[in-house]
CSV table of C-alpha atoms in Angstrom, one decimal:
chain,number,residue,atom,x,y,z
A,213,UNK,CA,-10.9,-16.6,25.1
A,214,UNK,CA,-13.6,-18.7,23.5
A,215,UNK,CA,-13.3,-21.9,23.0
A,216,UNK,CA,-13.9,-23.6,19.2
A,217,UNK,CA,-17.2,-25.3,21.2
A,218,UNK,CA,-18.5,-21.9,21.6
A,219,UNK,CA,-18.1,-20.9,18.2
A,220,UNK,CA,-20.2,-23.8,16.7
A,221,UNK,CA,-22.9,-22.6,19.2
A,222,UNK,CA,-22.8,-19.7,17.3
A,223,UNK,CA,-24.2,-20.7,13.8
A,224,UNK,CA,-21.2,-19.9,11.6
A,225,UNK,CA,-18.3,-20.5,12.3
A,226,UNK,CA,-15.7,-17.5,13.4
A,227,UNK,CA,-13.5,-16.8,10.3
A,228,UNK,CA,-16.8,-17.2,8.2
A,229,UNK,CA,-18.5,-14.5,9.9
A,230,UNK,CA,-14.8,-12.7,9.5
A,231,UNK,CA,-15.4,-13.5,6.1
A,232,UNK,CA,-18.8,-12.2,5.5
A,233,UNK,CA,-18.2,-8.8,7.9
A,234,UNK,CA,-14.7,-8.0,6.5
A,235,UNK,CA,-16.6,-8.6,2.8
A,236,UNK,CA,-19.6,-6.0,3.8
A,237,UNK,CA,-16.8,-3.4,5.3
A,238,UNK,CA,-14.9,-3.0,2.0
A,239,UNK,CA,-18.2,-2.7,0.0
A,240,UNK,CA,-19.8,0.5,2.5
A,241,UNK,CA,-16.2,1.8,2.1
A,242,UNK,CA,-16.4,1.5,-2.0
A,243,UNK,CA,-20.0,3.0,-2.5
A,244,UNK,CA,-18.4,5.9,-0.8
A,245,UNK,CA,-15.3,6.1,-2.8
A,246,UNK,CA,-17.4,5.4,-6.2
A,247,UNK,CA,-20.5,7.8,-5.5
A,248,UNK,CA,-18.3,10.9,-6.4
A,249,UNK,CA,-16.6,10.5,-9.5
A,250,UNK,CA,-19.5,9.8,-11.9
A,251,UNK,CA,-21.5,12.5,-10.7
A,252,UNK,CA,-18.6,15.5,-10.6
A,253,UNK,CA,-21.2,17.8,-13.0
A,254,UNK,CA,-23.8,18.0,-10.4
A,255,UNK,CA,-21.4,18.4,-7.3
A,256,UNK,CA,-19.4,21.4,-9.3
A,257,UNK,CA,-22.5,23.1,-10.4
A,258,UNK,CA,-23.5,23.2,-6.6
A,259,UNK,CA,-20.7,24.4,-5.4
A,260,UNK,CA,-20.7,27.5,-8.6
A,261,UNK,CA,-19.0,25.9,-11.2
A,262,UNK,CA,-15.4,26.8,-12.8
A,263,UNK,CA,-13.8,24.0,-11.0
A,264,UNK,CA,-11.0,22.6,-13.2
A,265,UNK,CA,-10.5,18.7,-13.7
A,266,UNK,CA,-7.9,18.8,-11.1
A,267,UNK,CA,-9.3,20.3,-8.6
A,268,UNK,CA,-12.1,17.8,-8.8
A,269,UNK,CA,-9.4,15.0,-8.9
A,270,UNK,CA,-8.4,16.5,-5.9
A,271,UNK,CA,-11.5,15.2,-3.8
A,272,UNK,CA,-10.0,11.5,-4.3
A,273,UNK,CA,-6.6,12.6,-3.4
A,274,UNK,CA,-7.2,14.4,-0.1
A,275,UNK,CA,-9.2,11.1,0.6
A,276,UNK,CA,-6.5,8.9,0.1
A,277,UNK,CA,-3.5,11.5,1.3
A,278,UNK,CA,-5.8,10.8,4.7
A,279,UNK,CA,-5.9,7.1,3.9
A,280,UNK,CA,-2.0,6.5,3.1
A,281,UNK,CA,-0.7,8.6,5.9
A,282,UNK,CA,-2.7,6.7,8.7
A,283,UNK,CA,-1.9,3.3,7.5
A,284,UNK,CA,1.6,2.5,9.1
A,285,UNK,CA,0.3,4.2,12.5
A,286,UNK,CA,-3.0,2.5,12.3
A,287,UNK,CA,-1.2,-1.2,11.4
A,288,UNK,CA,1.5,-0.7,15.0
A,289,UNK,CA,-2.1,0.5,16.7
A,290,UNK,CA,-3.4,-2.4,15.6
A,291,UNK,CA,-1.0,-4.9,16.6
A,292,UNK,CA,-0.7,-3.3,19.9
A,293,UNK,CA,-4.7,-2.5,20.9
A,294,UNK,CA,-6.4,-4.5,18.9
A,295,UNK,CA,-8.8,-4.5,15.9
A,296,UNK,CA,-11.9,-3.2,17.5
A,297,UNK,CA,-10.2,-0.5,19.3
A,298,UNK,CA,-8.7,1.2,15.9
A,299,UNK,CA,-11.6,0.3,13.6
A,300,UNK,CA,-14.7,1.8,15.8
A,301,UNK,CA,-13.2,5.1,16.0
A,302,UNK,CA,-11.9,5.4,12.8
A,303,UNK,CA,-15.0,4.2,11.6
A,304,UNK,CA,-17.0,6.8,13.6
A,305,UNK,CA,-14.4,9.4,12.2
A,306,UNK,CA,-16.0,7.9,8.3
A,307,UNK,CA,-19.5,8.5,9.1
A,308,UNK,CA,-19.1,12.0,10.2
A,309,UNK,CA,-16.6,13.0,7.2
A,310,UNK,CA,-19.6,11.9,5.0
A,311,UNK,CA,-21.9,14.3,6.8
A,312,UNK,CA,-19.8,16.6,6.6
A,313,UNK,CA,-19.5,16.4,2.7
A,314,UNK,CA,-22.9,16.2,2.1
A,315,UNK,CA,-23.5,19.9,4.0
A,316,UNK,CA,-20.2,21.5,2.2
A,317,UNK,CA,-20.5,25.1,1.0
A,318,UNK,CA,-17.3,25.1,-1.3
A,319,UNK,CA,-14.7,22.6,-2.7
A,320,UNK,CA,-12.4,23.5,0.2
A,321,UNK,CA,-15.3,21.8,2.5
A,322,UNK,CA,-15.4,18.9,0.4
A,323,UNK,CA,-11.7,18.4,0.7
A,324,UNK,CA,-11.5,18.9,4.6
A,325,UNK,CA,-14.2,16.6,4.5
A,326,UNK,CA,-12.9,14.0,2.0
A,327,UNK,CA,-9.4,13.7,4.2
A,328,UNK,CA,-11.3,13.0,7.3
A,329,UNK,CA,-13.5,10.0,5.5
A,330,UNK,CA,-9.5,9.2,4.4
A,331,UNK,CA,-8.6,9.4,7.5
A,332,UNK,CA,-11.1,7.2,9.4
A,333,UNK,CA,-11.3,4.3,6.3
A,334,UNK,CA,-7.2,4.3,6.7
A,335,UNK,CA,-8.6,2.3,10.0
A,336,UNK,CA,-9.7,-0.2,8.4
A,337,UNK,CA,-7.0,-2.1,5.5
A,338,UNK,CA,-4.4,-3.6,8.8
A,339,UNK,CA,-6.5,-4.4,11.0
A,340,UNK,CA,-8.8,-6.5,8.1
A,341,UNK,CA,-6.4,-8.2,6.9
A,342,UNK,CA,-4.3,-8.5,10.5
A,343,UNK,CA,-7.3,-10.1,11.1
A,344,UNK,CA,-8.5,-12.4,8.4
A,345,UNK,CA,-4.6,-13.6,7.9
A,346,UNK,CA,-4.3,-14.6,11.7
A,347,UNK,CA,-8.7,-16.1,11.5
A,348,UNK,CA,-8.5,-18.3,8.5
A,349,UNK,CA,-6.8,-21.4,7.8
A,350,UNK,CA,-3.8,-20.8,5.1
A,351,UNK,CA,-4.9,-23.1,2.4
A,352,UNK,CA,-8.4,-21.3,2.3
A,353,UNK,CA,-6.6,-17.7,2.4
A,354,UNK,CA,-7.0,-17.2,-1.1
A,355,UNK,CA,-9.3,-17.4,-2.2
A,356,UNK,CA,-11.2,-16.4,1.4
A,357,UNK,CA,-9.3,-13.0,0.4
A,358,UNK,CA,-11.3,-12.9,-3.1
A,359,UNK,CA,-14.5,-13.0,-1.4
A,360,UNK,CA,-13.5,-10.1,0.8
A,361,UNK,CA,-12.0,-8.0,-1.4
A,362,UNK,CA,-15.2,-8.9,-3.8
A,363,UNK,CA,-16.9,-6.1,-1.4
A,364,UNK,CA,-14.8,-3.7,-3.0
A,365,UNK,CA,-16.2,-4.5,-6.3
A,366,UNK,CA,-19.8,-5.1,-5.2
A,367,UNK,CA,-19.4,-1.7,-3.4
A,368,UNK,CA,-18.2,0.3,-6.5
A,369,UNK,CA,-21.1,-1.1,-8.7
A,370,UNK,CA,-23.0,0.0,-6.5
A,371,UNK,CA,-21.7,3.1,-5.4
A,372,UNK,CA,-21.6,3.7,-9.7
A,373,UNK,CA,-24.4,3.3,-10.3
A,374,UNK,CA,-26.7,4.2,-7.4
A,375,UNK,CA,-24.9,7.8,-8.4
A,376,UNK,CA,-25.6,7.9,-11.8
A,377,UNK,CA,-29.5,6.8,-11.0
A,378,UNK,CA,-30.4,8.8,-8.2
A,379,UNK,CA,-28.3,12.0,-9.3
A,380,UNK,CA,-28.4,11.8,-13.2
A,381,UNK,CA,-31.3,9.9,-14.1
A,382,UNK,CA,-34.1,11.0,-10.9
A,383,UNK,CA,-32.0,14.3,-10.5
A,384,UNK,CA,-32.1,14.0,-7.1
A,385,UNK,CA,-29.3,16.5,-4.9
A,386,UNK,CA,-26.1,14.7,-5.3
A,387,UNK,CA,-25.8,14.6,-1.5
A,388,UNK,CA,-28.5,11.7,-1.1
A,389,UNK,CA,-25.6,10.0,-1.7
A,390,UNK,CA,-23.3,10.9,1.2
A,391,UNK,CA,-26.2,10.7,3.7
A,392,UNK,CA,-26.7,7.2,2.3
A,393,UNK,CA,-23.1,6.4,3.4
A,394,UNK,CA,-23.2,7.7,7.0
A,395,UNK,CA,-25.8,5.3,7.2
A,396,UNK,CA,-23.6,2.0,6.1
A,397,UNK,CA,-21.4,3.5,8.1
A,398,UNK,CA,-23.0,2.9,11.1
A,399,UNK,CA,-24.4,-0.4,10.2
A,400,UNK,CA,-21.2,-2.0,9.9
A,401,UNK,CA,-20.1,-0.6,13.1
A,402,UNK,CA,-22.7,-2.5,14.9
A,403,UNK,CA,-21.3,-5.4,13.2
A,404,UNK,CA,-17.7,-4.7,13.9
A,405,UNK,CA,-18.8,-4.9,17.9
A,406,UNK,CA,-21.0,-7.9,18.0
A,407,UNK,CA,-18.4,-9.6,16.0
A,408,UNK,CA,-15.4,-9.0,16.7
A,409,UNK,CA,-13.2,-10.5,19.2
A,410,UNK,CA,-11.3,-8.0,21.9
A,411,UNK,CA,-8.3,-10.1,22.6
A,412,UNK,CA,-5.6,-10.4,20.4
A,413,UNK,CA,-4.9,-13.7,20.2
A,414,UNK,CA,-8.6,-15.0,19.4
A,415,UNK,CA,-7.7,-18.0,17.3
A,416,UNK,CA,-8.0,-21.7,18.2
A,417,UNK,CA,-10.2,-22.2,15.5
A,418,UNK,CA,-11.3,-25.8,14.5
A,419,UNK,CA,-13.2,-26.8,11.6
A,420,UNK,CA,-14.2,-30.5,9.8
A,421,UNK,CA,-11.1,-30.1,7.7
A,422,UNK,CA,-8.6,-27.5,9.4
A,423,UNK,CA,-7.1,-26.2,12.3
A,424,UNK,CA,-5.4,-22.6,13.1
A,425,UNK,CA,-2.8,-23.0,16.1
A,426,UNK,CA,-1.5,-19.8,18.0
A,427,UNK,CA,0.9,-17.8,16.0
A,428,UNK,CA,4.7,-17.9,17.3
A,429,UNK,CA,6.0,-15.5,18.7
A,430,UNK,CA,7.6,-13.6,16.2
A,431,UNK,CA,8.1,-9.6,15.3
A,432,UNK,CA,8.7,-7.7,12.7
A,433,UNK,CA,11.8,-5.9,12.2
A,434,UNK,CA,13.1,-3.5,9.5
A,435,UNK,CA,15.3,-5.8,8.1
A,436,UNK,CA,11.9,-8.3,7.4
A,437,UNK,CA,9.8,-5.5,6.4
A,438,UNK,CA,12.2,-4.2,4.3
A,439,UNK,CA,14.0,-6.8,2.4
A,440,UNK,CA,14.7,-6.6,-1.4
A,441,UNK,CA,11.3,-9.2,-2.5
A,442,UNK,CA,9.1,-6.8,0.1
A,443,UNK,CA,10.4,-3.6,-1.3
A,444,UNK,CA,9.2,-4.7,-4.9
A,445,UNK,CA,6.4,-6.0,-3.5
A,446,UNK,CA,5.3,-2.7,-2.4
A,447,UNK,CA,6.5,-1.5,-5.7
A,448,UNK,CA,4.2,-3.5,-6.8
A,449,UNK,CA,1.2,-2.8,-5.3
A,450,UNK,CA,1.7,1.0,-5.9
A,451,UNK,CA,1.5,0.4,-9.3
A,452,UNK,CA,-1.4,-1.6,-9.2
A,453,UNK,CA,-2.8,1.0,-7.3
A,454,UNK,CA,-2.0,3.3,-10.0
A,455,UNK,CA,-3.8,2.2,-12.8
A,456,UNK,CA,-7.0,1.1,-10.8
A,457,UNK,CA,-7.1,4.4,-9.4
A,458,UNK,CA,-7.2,6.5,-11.9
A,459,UNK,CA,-9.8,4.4,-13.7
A,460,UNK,CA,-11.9,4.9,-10.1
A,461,UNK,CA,-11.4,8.3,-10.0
A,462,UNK,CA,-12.0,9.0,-14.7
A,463,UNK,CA,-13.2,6.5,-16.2
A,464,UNK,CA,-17.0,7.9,-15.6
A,465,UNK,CA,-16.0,11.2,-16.9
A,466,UNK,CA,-14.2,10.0,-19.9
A,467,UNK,CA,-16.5,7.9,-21.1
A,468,UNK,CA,-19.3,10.9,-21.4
A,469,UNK,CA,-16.7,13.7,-22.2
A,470,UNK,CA,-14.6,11.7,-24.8
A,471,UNK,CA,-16.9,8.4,-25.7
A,472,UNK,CA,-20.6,10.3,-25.3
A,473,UNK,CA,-22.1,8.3,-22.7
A,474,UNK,CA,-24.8,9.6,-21.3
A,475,UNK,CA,-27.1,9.2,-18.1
A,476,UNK,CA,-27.2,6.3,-16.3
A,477,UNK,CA,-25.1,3.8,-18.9
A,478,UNK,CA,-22.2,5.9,-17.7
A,479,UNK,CA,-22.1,4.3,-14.3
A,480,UNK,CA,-23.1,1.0,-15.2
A,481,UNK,CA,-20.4,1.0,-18.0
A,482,UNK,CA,-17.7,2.1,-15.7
A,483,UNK,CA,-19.6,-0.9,-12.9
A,484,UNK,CA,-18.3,-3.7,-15.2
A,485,UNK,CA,-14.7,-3.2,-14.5
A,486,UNK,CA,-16.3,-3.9,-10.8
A,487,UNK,CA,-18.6,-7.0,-11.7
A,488,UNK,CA,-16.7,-8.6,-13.9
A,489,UNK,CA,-13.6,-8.2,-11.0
A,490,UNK,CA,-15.5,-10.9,-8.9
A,491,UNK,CA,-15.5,-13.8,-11.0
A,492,UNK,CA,-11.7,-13.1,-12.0
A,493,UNK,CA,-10.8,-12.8,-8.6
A,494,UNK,CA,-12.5,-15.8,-7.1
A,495,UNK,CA,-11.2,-17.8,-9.9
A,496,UNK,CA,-7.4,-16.8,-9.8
A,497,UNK,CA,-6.9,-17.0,-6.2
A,498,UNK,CA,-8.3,-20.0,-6.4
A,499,UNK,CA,-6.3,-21.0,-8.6
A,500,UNK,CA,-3.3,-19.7,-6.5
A,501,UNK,CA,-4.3,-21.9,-3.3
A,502,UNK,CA,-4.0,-24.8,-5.5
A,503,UNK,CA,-1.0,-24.2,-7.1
A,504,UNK,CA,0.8,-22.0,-4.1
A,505,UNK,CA,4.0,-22.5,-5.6
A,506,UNK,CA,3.0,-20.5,-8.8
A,507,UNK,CA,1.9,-17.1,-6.8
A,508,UNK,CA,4.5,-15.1,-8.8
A,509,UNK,CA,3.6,-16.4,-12.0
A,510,UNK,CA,0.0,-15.4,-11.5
A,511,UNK,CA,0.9,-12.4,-10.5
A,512,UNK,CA,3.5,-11.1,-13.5
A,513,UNK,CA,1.0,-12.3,-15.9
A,514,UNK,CA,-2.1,-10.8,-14.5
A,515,UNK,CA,-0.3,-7.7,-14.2
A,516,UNK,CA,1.2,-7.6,-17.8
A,517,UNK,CA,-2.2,-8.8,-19.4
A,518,UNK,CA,-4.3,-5.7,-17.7
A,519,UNK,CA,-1.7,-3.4,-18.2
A,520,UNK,CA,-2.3,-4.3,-22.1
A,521,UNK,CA,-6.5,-3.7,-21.5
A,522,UNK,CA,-5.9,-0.4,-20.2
A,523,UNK,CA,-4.4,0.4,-23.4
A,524,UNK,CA,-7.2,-1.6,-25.2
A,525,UNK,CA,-9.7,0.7,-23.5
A,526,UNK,CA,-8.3,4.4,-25.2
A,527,UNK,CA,-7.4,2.6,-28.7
A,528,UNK,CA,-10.9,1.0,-29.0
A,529,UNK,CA,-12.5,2.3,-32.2
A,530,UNK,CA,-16.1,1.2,-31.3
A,531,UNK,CA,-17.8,1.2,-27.8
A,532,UNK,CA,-18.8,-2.8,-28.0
A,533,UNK,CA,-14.6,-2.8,-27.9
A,534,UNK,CA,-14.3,-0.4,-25.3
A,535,UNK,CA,-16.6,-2.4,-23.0
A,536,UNK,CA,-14.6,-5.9,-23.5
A,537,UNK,CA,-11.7,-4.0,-22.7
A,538,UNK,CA,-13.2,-2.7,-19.2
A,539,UNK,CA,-14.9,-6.2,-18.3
A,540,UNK,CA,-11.0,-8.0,-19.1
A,541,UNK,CA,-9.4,-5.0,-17.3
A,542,UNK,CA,-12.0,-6.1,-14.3
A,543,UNK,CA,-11.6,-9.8,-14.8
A,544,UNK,CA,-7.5,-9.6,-14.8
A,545,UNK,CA,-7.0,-6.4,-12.6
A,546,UNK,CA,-6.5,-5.2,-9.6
A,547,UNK,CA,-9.0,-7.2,-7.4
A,548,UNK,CA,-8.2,-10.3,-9.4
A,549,UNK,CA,-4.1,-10.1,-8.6
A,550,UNK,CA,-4.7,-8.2,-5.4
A,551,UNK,CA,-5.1,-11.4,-3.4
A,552,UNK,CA,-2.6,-13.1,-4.3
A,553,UNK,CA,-0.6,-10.6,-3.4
A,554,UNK,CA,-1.9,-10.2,0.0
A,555,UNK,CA,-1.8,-13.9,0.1
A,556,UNK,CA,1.9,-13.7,-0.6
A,557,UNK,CA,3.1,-11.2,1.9
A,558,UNK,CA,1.0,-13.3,4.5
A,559,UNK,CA,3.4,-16.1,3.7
A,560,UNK,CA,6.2,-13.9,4.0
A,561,UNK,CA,5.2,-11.5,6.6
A,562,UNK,CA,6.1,-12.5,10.5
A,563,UNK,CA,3.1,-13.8,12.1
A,564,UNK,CA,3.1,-11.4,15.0
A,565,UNK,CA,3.6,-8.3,13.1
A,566,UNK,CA,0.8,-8.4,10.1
A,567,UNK,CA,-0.8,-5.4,11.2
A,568,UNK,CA,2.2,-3.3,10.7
A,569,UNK,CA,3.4,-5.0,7.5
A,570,UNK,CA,-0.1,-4.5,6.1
A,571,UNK,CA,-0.1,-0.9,6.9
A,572,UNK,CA,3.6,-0.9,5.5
A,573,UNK,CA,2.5,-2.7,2.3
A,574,UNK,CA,-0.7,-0.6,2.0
A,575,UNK,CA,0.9,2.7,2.5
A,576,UNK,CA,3.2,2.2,-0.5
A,577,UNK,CA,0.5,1.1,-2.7
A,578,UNK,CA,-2.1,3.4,-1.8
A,579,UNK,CA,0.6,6.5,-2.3
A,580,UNK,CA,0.1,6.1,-5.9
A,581,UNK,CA,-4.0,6.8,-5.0
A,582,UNK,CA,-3.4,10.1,-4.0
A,583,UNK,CA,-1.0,10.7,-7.5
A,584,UNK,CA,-3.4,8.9,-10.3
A,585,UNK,CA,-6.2,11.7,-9.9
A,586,UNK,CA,-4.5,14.4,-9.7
A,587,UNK,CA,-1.8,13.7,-12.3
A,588,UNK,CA,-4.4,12.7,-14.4
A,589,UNK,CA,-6.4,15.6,-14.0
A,590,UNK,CA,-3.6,17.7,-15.0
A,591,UNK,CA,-2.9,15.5,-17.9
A,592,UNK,CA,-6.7,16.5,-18.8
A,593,UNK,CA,-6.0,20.1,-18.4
A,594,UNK,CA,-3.2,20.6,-20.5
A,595,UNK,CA,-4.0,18.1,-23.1
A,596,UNK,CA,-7.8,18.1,-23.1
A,597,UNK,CA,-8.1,14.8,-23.0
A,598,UNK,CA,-7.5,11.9,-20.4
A,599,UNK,CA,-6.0,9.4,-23.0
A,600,UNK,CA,-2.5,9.9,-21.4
A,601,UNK,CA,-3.6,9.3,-18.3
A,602,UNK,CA,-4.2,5.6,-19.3
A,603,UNK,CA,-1.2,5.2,-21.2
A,604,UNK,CA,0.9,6.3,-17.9
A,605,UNK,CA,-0.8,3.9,-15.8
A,606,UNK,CA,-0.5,0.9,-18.2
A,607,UNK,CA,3.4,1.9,-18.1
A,608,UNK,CA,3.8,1.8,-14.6
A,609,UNK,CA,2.1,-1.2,-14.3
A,610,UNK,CA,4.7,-2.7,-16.7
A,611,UNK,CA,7.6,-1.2,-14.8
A,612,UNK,CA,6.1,-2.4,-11.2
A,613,UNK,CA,6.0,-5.9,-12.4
A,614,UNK,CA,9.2,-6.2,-13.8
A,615,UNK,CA,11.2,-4.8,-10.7
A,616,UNK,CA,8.8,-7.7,-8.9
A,617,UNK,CA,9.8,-10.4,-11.1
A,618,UNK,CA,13.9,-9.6,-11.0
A,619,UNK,CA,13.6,-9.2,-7.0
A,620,UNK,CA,11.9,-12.5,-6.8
A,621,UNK,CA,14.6,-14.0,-9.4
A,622,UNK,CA,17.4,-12.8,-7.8
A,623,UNK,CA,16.3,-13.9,-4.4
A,624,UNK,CA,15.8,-17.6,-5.7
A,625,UNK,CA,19.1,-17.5,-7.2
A,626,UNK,CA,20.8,-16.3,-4.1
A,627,UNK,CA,18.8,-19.2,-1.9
A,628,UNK,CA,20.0,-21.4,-4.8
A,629,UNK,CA,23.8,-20.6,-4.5
């Protein structure tokens, strides 16, 4: 194991460059999950048209079918082999699904391929945040968490965008796109190998200010991971989940089908909820380091306040309305409250088993991923328009964070008695 000397020799130090790798991962990841949705047109009229809306929705929920069902084996692989030894094959697995995709002949292609890219990015949420919970010190985790998950948003703006550009605007084959990807793909892996460490317990880490000691040893059991405050939590996140999703997955195609956007503003329309994600997100878990004591409160109102844009977005009578209600839906969302809420099962989580109650955590939220396209798409079908979708999504938002709040209530109560 290296020694905190070594590190400095280095440049940065370690859970910096964790920092700045994990950061770069989510954002290849994201221009991948983004580069579909705005450009669904072009990709049916290749494959001979007369796809339905739910078939199409489809593509994002054979991705994430692959990513949810991988996530609790991938977290005990984690804690067991290591990070390096789940994420480089998984990661390999991503670069070839995207090939794959790019050279499909029919929709049923596209869905093998889009479970395998599911399958090899399910590699990648436990052992990232196994990772960065057990590399940086606790009173940076916050908002250390924002700048990672900020590659989420920087990769969707891109991923938006770059789509609705390349494909839309330069009409240039939609599968530039995919080949693009692969490409990421295999930059980040070199990353992943000069980077990270290969034994699990690589942190003695000292800075100026902080110091990590070794984590005690302590494991997960079912009684842990499944207490009543971790059950809502995952409640939680699959409601969050939920409404982002589905606004991943639509928002492109219901801004040019039911608001008449057109061309390239489409994907830099549906980029704000990304962009404007970043600020909100560096600012609130900030915010949360500070005042750690207050993580539920952020959370409940965060929650509640974009489950109120969502519905700002479909009752907006002019588009300069519409967009405010995307760039607050980005600023008060998902990536905003998400770390917080990772920050929050890292202080509740036993220090030896994060990987597994990361892919515990993650597999419950990310279950509502594979529901919000297709349920929305078949909301689109029958009703011809995806209005309802939105309206569903803000709901469960609502209903997520009240079973959070009266599970963290009644647990205080109980610890008061």
């Amino acid at each position: 194991m290296e020694n905190s000397q070594a590190i400095k020799q280095k440049g940065m130090e370690y859970w910096k460059q964790i920092i700045v790798m994990l950061c770069l991962g989510w954002a290849i990841i994201w221009v991948y999950r983004s580069a579909l949705s705005p450009i669904f047109p072009e990709l049916n009229a290749s494959l001979g048209g007369g796809i339905s809306d739910a078939s199409l929705g489809a593509i994002s929920s054979f991705y994430f079918f692959g990513y949810t069902g991988v996530q609790i084996p991938a977290g005990i692989l984690v804690d067991k082999f290591g990070k390096k030894m789940v994420l480089i094959p998984g990661f390999t697995l991503f670069a070839l699904a995207a090939i794959l995709i790019a050279n499909a002949n029919g929709i049923t292609m596209v869905y093998a391929g889009s479970l395998l890219a599911g399958i090899g990015c399910g590699s990648y949420y436990g052992s990232a945040y196994s990772l960065s919970s057990e590399s940086i010190p606790a009173e940076r985790r916050g908002l250390s968490t924002a700048i990672i998950n900020s590659g989420s948003a920087i990769g969707m703006g891109i991923g938006l965008i770059l789509s609705s550009l390349l494909v839309k605007q330069l009409h240039l084959p939609w599968q530039i796109m995919m080949y693009l990807v692969a490409g990421l793909v295999i930059l980040i892996m070199i990353a992943f190998v000069k980077v990270i460490r290969s034994t699990p317990d690589e942190v003695i880490q000292k800075s100026s200010k902080t110091k990590i000691e070794h984590a005690p040893e302590d494991k997960v059991s079912m009684k842990r991971l499944f207490a009543p405050n971790m059950i809502a939590s995952y409640i939680l996140y699959f409601a969050t989940c939920y409404g982002y999703y589905m606004v991943v997955t639509w928002l492109p195609s219901f801004l040019q089908q039911e608001r008449g956007f057109q061309g390239v503003a489409i994907g830099f329309s549906a980029a704000l909820v990304a962009f404007s994600a970043i600020p909100g997100a560096l600012f609130f878990s900030r915010l949360s380091d500070k005042f750690q004591s207050k993580k539920i409160h952020f959370i409940v109102v965060l929650e509640l306040l974009a489950a109120v844009m969502l519905v700002l977005t479909v009752l907006a009578p002019t588009s300069g309305i519409l967009l405010v209600g995307l760039i607050l839906y980005g600023l008060l969302g998902k990536l905003a409250v998400e770390p917080i809420i990772i920050s929050y099962i890292a202080d509740t989580a036993p220090k030896k088993g994060y990987g597994t109650t990361f892919g515990v955590f993650n597999f419950f939220g990310m279950s509502s991923s594979v529901l919000a396209p297709w349920v929305t798409g078949l909301i689109s079908d029958a009703t011809g328009s995806k209005v309802n979708g939105f309206y569903l999504s803000a709901l469960i938002m609502v209903v997520g964070t009240v079973l959070f709040l009266v599970a963290n209530l009644m647990m205080r109560n109980k610890e008061n008695a």
